[in-house]
């Protein structure tokens, strides 16, 4: 194949090098420079494209995957789409084990790429968590089928390693002047990779994890979590409190409110975890130093949430008429603020 100058070969070559844009309307304060890393620009629509290609290509390189292998993964959405895209390119079979939290739209996208869906309808009886049930299902299928290969984002070192590149891009785009980095967590691959890269560069960037109420990563209060891709029912081995400066716990309502705020003030239609990141920054902005630079990683785009967090009907059904009225007026005085837990500053 002839390669022309200034062109890329194959859809996977378009992953990464996402734009970093300065936000001018999101917050009232003008003493802090706010930037958003738009991972929605990746061809599969999320930051999980980076994770998928890194894990898949290294497994191929190491001989764990060949043309007869069936790739399998437990995923609630975006990683499944990223893997489906990459497996379509490499002509590999893919099975995504999902649960009721996975949106029908995400499932349809995975199927459109040629991926197969294995649906777990009941949570794990011991823990009450769907994640545990999905993992048990994956292990059972791999045991029965020796030609299956489990990507395993929850313990695969290539998950965080993929985000050395994410952080390298951010630092390059800002001449290494990043005072605060806010990142949503689930498997914690993104925040681990970014944090390790920052620490290797000996930078003093404060790294704040953004988790959602009901997740088991930092808190143990079990409540309903309505959105995939943020929070987790099990703490991944990628989680390391020594790498971060603290965490902020947001609610589903915080995610919804700040997604609507993002699109109204900046014209950015983003997914639920992006709203959570914005809510965390909003809660902590008064504690940031004047003239500092704050980066928010916005993991995915909002068109896959049109039937949930951007739907009037869905919002009213899940949170009530009064909440929807507050959303329209952007008047949330008196509502609980996100929980901020900062550790000692690490150099």
Coordinates of C-alpha atoms in Angstrom, one line a residue, residues 6 17 29 54 58 64 79-80 82 90 108 122 124 138 150 153 160 178 227 267 287 291 304 313 341:
X6 CA 0.1 14.0 5.6
X17 CA -3.6 13.6 19.7
X29 CA -13.9 32.9 38.2
X54 CA -2.8 -0.5 23.5
X58 CA 0.4 -5.7 22.7
X64 CA -1.6 -14.1 23.1
X79 CA -14.2 0.0 26.1
X80 CA -16.5 -2.4 24.3
X82 CA -13.1 0.7 21.4
X90 CA -7.8 -6.7 12.8
X108 CA -26.0 -1.5 19.1
X122 CA -28.6 -10.8 37.5
X124 CA -23.6 -11.6 41.9
X138 CA -15.9 -14.2 31.6
X150 CA -9.6 -12.1 28.2
X153 CA -8.8 -4.0 31.7
X160 CA -2.5 2.6 32.5
X178 CA -0.3 21.9 34.8
X227 CA -24.4 5.7 34.4
X267 CA -21.3 24.1 23.4
X287 CA -9.3 26.1 46.9
X291 CA -3.4 32.1 38.0
X304 CA -24.9 8.2 23.6
X313 CA -38.7 12.2 30.4
X341 CA -11.3 14.4 50.5

